[in-house]
Amino acid sequence: MIRKCLFPAAGYGTRFLPATKAMPKEILPILNKPLIQYGVEEAVDAGMHHIAIVTGRGKRALEDHFDISYELEQQISGTSKESLLTDIRRLIEECTFSYTRQVEMLGLGHAILSGETLIGNEPFGVILADDLCVNEDGPGIMEQMLAVYNKYRCSVLAIQEVPEEDLCKYGVIAGRELDDGVFMVSDMVEKPEPVEAPSNLGIIGRYILTPDIFDILRQTKPGKNGEIQITDALQTQARQNMVMAVKIQGRRFDCGSVTGFVHATEYFYEQFMKENQE
Ligand code: G1P
């Protein structure tokens, strides 16, 4: 049973300036729901009710979003608008939210290490809210990964096939396929040059990590772009122990890019229209 899910959310969101000048990128909405709320719902669907968020300066809106707003509640109480708060109220009731600040931006590995104080010594999920994942036909992505964790009891990565020209934007794995779409990882490269890519399998922003990752991260030297990379720490973990990767069933939108954000918006709008026609 994995109880905790970590959300690294300290980044500046520079690709969305000026929208992210005074607002966290994780609060940008796809239709009427902030990106991070989709991620939290996915964690809860996988049974993870302790939501640990690594924040940074200027991210207060995240804490306010996952809290009750008494004035607002009172204003709309008994009106037709009240139903718009049903989902977020459920999350606030079902989950515990805890926060810590990443003081310096030294990479995703460093952000995850900053979350150690909230996680402690137990396995945990990690969701990058930028990567919005949906599976219409079955369990959510974190739930799919949990099934692999329950079988192999080691860190698990989510992967998908990526066009060759885009591999340089991802951590890329090589591995041996043990079950259908489930690989034992033998190699991992963060944002490789085309000739260095060990396969076409890119890591997407979902991880289940065993807590020994924290000690490994402490020993991990800055890698690509001078940042402490979770990919490098996982490479060490794969050599010392075992790391699995699973091809996700469903769709993933890269909402860290304007194009991905628009595609996600179109997709959720279509879903919304379908639901409202029935
Ligand atoms: C991070 C990881 C990378 C992974 C990607 C998925 O990169 O470092 O390995 O493939 O997330 O979105 P970022 O996109 O934060 O640069």
Short mmCIF file of N, CA and C in Angstrom, two decimals, residues 44-156:
data_model
loop_
_atom_site.label_atom_id
_atom_site.label_comp_id
_atom_site.label_asym_id
_atom_site.label_seq_id
_atom_site.Cartn_x
_atom_site.Cartn_y
_atom_site.Cartn_z
N VAL A 44 -5.21 10.04 -5.90
CA VAL A 44 -6.28 9.53 -5.02
C VAL A 44 -6.91 8.27 -5.62
N ASP A 45 -7.09 8.25 -6.93
CA ASP A 45 -7.63 7.05 -7.58
C ASP A 45 -6.72 5.85 -7.36
N ALA A 46 -5.43 6.10 -7.12
CA ALA A 46 -4.50 5.01 -6.86
C ALA A 46 -4.36 4.75 -5.36
N GLY A 47 -5.21 5.38 -4.56
CA GLY A 47 -5.22 5.13 -3.11
C GLY A 47 -4.22 5.98 -2.33
N MET A 48 -3.62 6.98 -2.98
CA MET A 48 -2.63 7.82 -2.29
C MET A 48 -3.33 9.07 -1.77
N HIS A 49 -3.51 9.13 -0.46
CA HIS A 49 -4.29 10.23 0.10
C HIS A 49 -3.46 11.27 0.84
N HIS A 50 -2.18 10.99 0.96
CA HIS A 50 -1.30 11.99 1.58
C HIS A 50 -0.56 12.71 0.45
N ILE A 51 -0.95 13.94 0.22
CA ILE A 51 -0.41 14.69 -0.91
C ILE A 51 0.68 15.63 -0.40
N ALA A 52 1.89 15.41 -0.87
CA ALA A 52 3.05 16.18 -0.41
C ALA A 52 3.50 17.08 -1.57
N ILE A 53 3.50 18.37 -1.34
CA ILE A 53 3.79 19.29 -2.45
C ILE A 53 5.07 20.08 -2.16
N VAL A 54 6.00 20.02 -3.10
CA VAL A 54 7.24 20.81 -2.98
C VAL A 54 6.99 22.13 -3.70
N THR A 55 6.90 23.18 -2.94
CA THR A 55 6.56 24.48 -3.53
C THR A 55 7.80 25.39 -3.53
N GLY A 56 7.57 26.61 -3.98
CA GLY A 56 8.65 27.59 -3.99
C GLY A 56 8.06 28.97 -3.79
N ARG A 57 8.87 29.96 -3.96
CA ARG A 57 8.38 31.33 -3.79
C ARG A 57 7.25 31.62 -4.79
N GLY A 58 6.26 32.35 -4.35
CA GLY A 58 5.18 32.75 -5.24
C GLY A 58 4.17 31.66 -5.52
N LYS A 59 4.13 30.63 -4.69
CA LYS A 59 3.26 29.48 -4.96
C LYS A 59 2.14 29.34 -3.94
N ARG A 60 1.85 30.41 -3.24
CA ARG A 60 0.83 30.35 -2.18
C ARG A 60 -0.53 29.88 -2.69
N ALA A 61 -0.83 30.19 -3.96
CA ALA A 61 -2.14 29.83 -4.51
C ALA A 61 -2.37 28.31 -4.45
N LEU A 62 -1.29 27.53 -4.48
CA LEU A 62 -1.44 26.07 -4.41
C LEU A 62 -2.06 25.68 -3.07
N GLU A 63 -1.54 26.26 -1.99
CA GLU A 63 -2.06 25.94 -0.66
C GLU A 63 -3.50 26.42 -0.52
N ASP A 64 -3.78 27.59 -1.06
CA ASP A 64 -5.15 28.12 -0.96
C ASP A 64 -6.13 27.25 -1.75
N HIS A 65 -5.66 26.70 -2.88
CA HIS A 65 -6.56 25.88 -3.69
C HIS A 65 -7.02 24.63 -2.93
N PHE A 66 -6.10 24.03 -2.17
CA PHE A 66 -6.45 22.81 -1.43
C PHE A 66 -6.86 23.14 0.01
N ASP A 67 -7.60 24.20 0.15
CA ASP A 67 -8.08 24.60 1.47
C ASP A 67 -9.50 25.16 1.30
N ILE A 68 -10.21 25.26 2.39
CA ILE A 68 -11.58 25.80 2.31
C ILE A 68 -11.51 27.32 2.21
N SER A 69 -12.37 27.89 1.38
CA SER A 69 -12.48 29.34 1.30
C SER A 69 -13.85 29.72 1.87
N TYR A 70 -13.86 30.07 3.15
CA TYR A 70 -15.14 30.24 3.85
C TYR A 70 -16.03 31.30 3.21
N GLU A 71 -15.41 32.41 2.83
CA GLU A 71 -16.20 33.51 2.27
C GLU A 71 -16.90 33.06 0.98
N LEU A 72 -16.12 32.39 0.12
CA LEU A 72 -16.66 31.89 -1.14
C LEU A 72 -17.76 30.85 -0.89
N GLU A 73 -17.48 29.93 0.01
CA GLU A 73 -18.45 28.86 0.32
C GLU A 73 -19.79 29.48 0.75
N GLN A 74 -19.69 30.50 1.57
CA GLN A 74 -20.90 31.13 2.08
C GLN A 74 -21.66 31.84 0.97
N GLN A 75 -20.90 32.51 0.10
CA GLN A 75 -21.51 33.24 -1.02
C GLN A 75 -22.32 32.33 -1.93
N ILE A 76 -21.76 31.14 -2.25
CA ILE A 76 -22.44 30.33 -3.27
C ILE A 76 -23.28 29.21 -2.66
N SER A 77 -23.28 29.13 -1.34
CA SER A 77 -24.06 28.08 -0.67
C SER A 77 -25.54 28.17 -1.10
N GLY A 78 -26.08 27.03 -1.53
CA GLY A 78 -27.49 26.98 -1.92
C GLY A 78 -27.75 27.45 -3.35
N THR A 79 -26.72 27.91 -4.07
CA THR A 79 -26.93 28.34 -5.47
C THR A 79 -26.53 27.20 -6.41
N SER A 80 -26.83 27.36 -7.69
CA SER A 80 -26.51 26.31 -8.68
C SER A 80 -24.99 26.15 -8.84
N LYS A 81 -24.24 27.17 -8.48
CA LYS A 81 -22.77 27.13 -8.67
C LYS A 81 -22.09 26.20 -7.66
N GLU A 82 -22.81 25.85 -6.60
CA GLU A 82 -22.20 25.06 -5.53
C GLU A 82 -21.62 23.75 -6.07
N SER A 83 -22.29 23.18 -7.08
CA SER A 83 -21.84 21.87 -7.60
C SER A 83 -20.44 21.95 -8.22
N LEU A 84 -20.04 23.16 -8.63
CA LEU A 84 -18.70 23.30 -9.22
C LEU A 84 -17.59 23.02 -8.21
N LEU A 85 -17.95 23.08 -6.93
CA LEU A 85 -16.93 22.84 -5.90
C LEU A 85 -16.94 21.40 -5.39
N THR A 86 -17.82 20.56 -5.94
CA THR A 86 -17.97 19.20 -5.40
C THR A 86 -16.65 18.43 -5.40
N ASP A 87 -15.95 18.43 -6.55
CA ASP A 87 -14.73 17.63 -6.67
C ASP A 87 -13.63 18.12 -5.74
N ILE A 88 -13.42 19.42 -5.68
CA ILE A 88 -12.34 19.93 -4.84
C ILE A 88 -12.67 19.74 -3.35
N ARG A 89 -13.95 19.85 -3.00
CA ARG A 89 -14.35 19.60 -1.61
C ARG A 89 -14.05 18.16 -1.22
N ARG A 90 -14.31 17.24 -2.16
CA ARG A 90 -14.07 15.82 -1.88
C ARG A 90 -12.57 15.60 -1.63
N LEU A 91 -11.73 16.22 -2.46
CA LEU A 91 -10.28 16.05 -2.27
C LEU A 91 -9.84 16.59 -0.91
N ILE A 92 -10.38 17.76 -0.55
CA ILE A 92 -9.97 18.37 0.72
C ILE A 92 -10.39 17.47 1.89
N GLU A 93 -11.56 16.85 1.75
CA GLU A 93 -12.02 15.94 2.82
C GLU A 93 -11.21 14.66 2.89
N GLU A 94 -10.87 14.11 1.71
CA GLU A 94 -10.26 12.78 1.68
C GLU A 94 -8.75 12.80 1.88
N CYS A 95 -8.12 13.94 1.63
CA CYS A 95 -6.66 13.97 1.60
C CYS A 95 -6.07 14.81 2.73
N THR A 96 -4.80 14.53 3.01
CA THR A 96 -4.01 15.41 3.85
C THR A 96 -2.99 16.07 2.92
N PHE A 97 -2.84 17.37 3.05
CA PHE A 97 -1.89 18.09 2.20
C PHE A 97 -0.74 18.59 3.07
N SER A 98 0.48 18.36 2.62
CA SER A 98 1.60 18.95 3.34
C SER A 98 2.56 19.58 2.33
N TYR A 99 3.29 20.56 2.81
CA TYR A 99 4.09 21.40 1.90
C TYR A 99 5.49 21.60 2.45
N THR A 100 6.43 21.68 1.54
CA THR A 100 7.77 22.13 1.92
C THR A 100 8.29 22.99 0.77
N ARG A 101 9.21 23.87 1.09
CA ARG A 101 9.72 24.75 0.03
C ARG A 101 11.08 24.29 -0.47
N GLN A 102 11.21 24.29 -1.79
CA GLN A 102 12.53 24.10 -2.40
C GLN A 102 13.14 25.48 -2.52
N VAL A 103 14.22 25.70 -1.80
CA VAL A 103 14.75 27.06 -1.71
C VAL A 103 15.55 27.43 -2.96
N GLU A 104 16.28 26.44 -3.50
CA GLU A 104 17.05 26.69 -4.74
C GLU A 104 16.56 25.73 -5.80
N MET A 105 16.55 26.17 -7.05
CA MET A 105 16.09 25.31 -8.15
C MET A 105 17.30 24.57 -8.74
N LEU A 106 17.55 23.38 -8.22
CA LEU A 106 18.75 22.66 -8.67
C LEU A 106 18.39 21.39 -9.44
N GLY A 107 17.16 21.32 -9.94
CA GLY A 107 16.77 20.18 -10.77
C GLY A 107 15.69 19.32 -10.13
N LEU A 108 15.11 18.43 -10.97
CA LEU A 108 14.01 17.58 -10.49
C LEU A 108 14.47 16.64 -9.37
N GLY A 109 15.69 16.11 -9.49
CA GLY A 109 16.21 15.23 -8.43
C GLY A 109 16.30 15.97 -7.11
N HIS A 110 16.76 17.20 -7.17
CA HIS A 110 16.88 18.03 -5.98
C HIS A 110 15.50 18.35 -5.39
N ALA A 111 14.52 18.59 -6.27
CA ALA A 111 13.15 18.86 -5.80
C ALA A 111 12.60 17.64 -5.06
N ILE A 112 12.85 16.46 -5.61
CA ILE A 112 12.35 15.23 -4.97
C ILE A 112 13.06 15.03 -3.62
N LEU A 113 14.36 15.29 -3.60
CA LEU A 113 15.10 15.18 -2.33
C LEU A 113 14.57 16.17 -1.29
N SER A 114 14.15 17.35 -1.74
CA SER A 114 13.56 18.33 -0.81
C SER A 114 12.29 17.79 -0.16
N GLY A 115 11.64 16.84 -0.84
CA GLY A 115 10.39 16.28 -0.31
C GLY A 115 10.61 15.19 0.72
N GLU A 116 11.87 14.82 0.98
CA GLU A 116 12.14 13.71 1.91
C GLU A 116 11.49 13.94 3.27
N THR A 117 11.54 15.18 3.71
CA THR A 117 11.00 15.51 5.02
C THR A 117 9.48 15.20 5.11
N LEU A 118 8.79 15.25 3.97
CA LEU A 118 7.35 14.96 3.95
C LEU A 118 7.07 13.47 3.74
N ILE A 119 8.03 12.77 3.16
CA ILE A 119 7.80 11.38 2.77
C ILE A 119 8.31 10.41 3.83
N GLY A 120 9.53 10.65 4.32
CA GLY A 120 10.11 9.72 5.30
C GLY A 120 10.57 8.44 4.62
N ASN A 121 10.49 7.33 5.38
CA ASN A 121 11.10 6.09 4.91
C ASN A 121 10.05 5.12 4.36
N GLU A 122 9.35 5.52 3.33
CA GLU A 122 8.36 4.62 2.72
C GLU A 122 8.29 4.88 1.22
N PRO A 123 7.85 3.87 0.45
CA PRO A 123 7.73 4.10 -1.00
C PRO A 123 6.65 5.13 -1.29
N PHE A 124 6.81 5.85 -2.39
CA PHE A 124 5.89 6.95 -2.67
C PHE A 124 5.75 7.18 -4.18
N GLY A 125 4.65 7.79 -4.55
CA GLY A 125 4.45 8.17 -5.95
C GLY A 125 5.00 9.56 -6.19
N VAL A 126 5.32 9.86 -7.44
CA VAL A 126 5.68 11.23 -7.84
C VAL A 126 4.87 11.57 -9.10
N ILE A 127 4.24 12.72 -9.08
CA ILE A 127 3.50 13.17 -10.25
C ILE A 127 3.97 14.56 -10.64
N LEU A 128 4.38 14.70 -11.91
CA LEU A 128 4.68 16.03 -12.44
C LEU A 128 3.39 16.53 -13.07
N ALA A 129 2.81 17.55 -12.47
CA ALA A 129 1.46 17.99 -12.87
C ALA A 129 1.40 18.47 -14.33
N ASP A 130 2.55 18.89 -14.87
CA ASP A 130 2.63 19.30 -16.28
C ASP A 130 2.21 18.20 -17.23
N ASP A 131 2.54 16.97 -16.85
CA ASP A 131 2.19 15.81 -17.68
C ASP A 131 0.80 15.37 -17.27
N LEU A 132 -0.16 15.76 -18.06
CA LEU A 132 -1.56 15.42 -17.74
C LEU A 132 -1.88 14.09 -18.42
N CYS A 133 -2.24 13.10 -17.61
CA CYS A 133 -2.46 11.75 -18.15
C CYS A 133 -3.91 11.32 -17.94
N VAL A 134 -4.48 10.69 -18.95
CA VAL A 134 -5.85 10.17 -18.82
C VAL A 134 -5.93 8.79 -19.44
N ASN A 135 -6.78 7.97 -18.88
CA ASN A 135 -7.08 6.68 -19.48
C ASN A 135 -8.58 6.49 -19.42
N GLU A 136 -9.23 6.69 -20.58
CA GLU A 136 -10.70 6.58 -20.60
C GLU A 136 -11.15 5.16 -20.34
N ASP A 137 -10.32 4.19 -20.75
CA ASP A 137 -10.81 2.81 -20.80
C ASP A 137 -10.45 1.96 -19.60
N GLY A 138 -9.89 2.54 -18.57
CA GLY A 138 -9.50 1.69 -17.45
C GLY A 138 -8.82 2.50 -16.37
N PRO A 139 -7.98 1.81 -15.56
CA PRO A 139 -7.35 2.49 -14.44
C PRO A 139 -6.43 3.63 -14.87
N GLY A 140 -6.28 4.62 -13.99
CA GLY A 140 -5.39 5.75 -14.24
C GLY A 140 -3.94 5.29 -14.29
N ILE A 141 -3.07 6.21 -14.71
CA ILE A 141 -1.67 5.83 -14.94
C ILE A 141 -0.99 5.42 -13.63
N MET A 142 -1.21 6.17 -12.54
CA MET A 142 -0.55 5.82 -11.27
C MET A 142 -1.04 4.46 -10.78
N GLU A 143 -2.31 4.16 -11.02
CA GLU A 143 -2.85 2.86 -10.62
C GLU A 143 -2.20 1.74 -11.44
N GLN A 144 -1.95 2.00 -12.72
CA GLN A 144 -1.27 1.00 -13.57
C GLN A 144 0.14 0.74 -13.04
N MET A 145 0.80 1.82 -12.59
CA MET A 145 2.17 1.67 -12.10
C MET A 145 2.20 0.93 -10.77
N LEU A 146 1.16 1.15 -9.97
CA LEU A 146 1.06 0.49 -8.67
C LEU A 146 0.99 -1.02 -8.85
N ALA A 147 0.30 -1.47 -9.88
CA ALA A 147 0.20 -2.92 -10.14
C ALA A 147 1.60 -3.49 -10.39
N VAL A 148 2.45 -2.73 -11.10
CA VAL A 148 3.81 -3.19 -11.38
C VAL A 148 4.65 -3.15 -10.09
N TYR A 149 4.45 -2.09 -9.29
CA TYR A 149 5.17 -2.01 -8.01
C TYR A 149 4.79 -3.21 -7.12
N ASN A 150 3.51 -3.53 -7.07
CA ASN A 150 3.07 -4.62 -6.20
C ASN A 150 3.68 -5.96 -6.61
N LYS A 151 3.97 -6.10 -7.89
CA LYS A 151 4.59 -7.35 -8.34
C LYS A 151 6.10 -7.36 -8.09
N TYR A 152 6.79 -6.24 -8.37
CA TYR A 152 8.26 -6.26 -8.35
C TYR A 152 8.88 -5.57 -7.13
N ARG A 153 8.09 -4.76 -6.42
CA ARG A 153 8.56 -4.11 -5.17
C ARG A 153 9.84 -3.30 -5.38
N CYS A 154 9.90 -2.55 -6.47
CA CYS A 154 11.05 -1.68 -6.70
C CYS A 154 10.53 -0.40 -7.36
N SER A 155 11.40 0.55 -7.59
CA SER A 155 10.97 1.79 -8.26
C SER A 155 10.41 1.48 -9.65
N VAL A 156 9.40 2.25 -10.03
CA VAL A 156 8.72 2.03 -11.32
C VAL A 156 8.62 3.37 -12.05
#
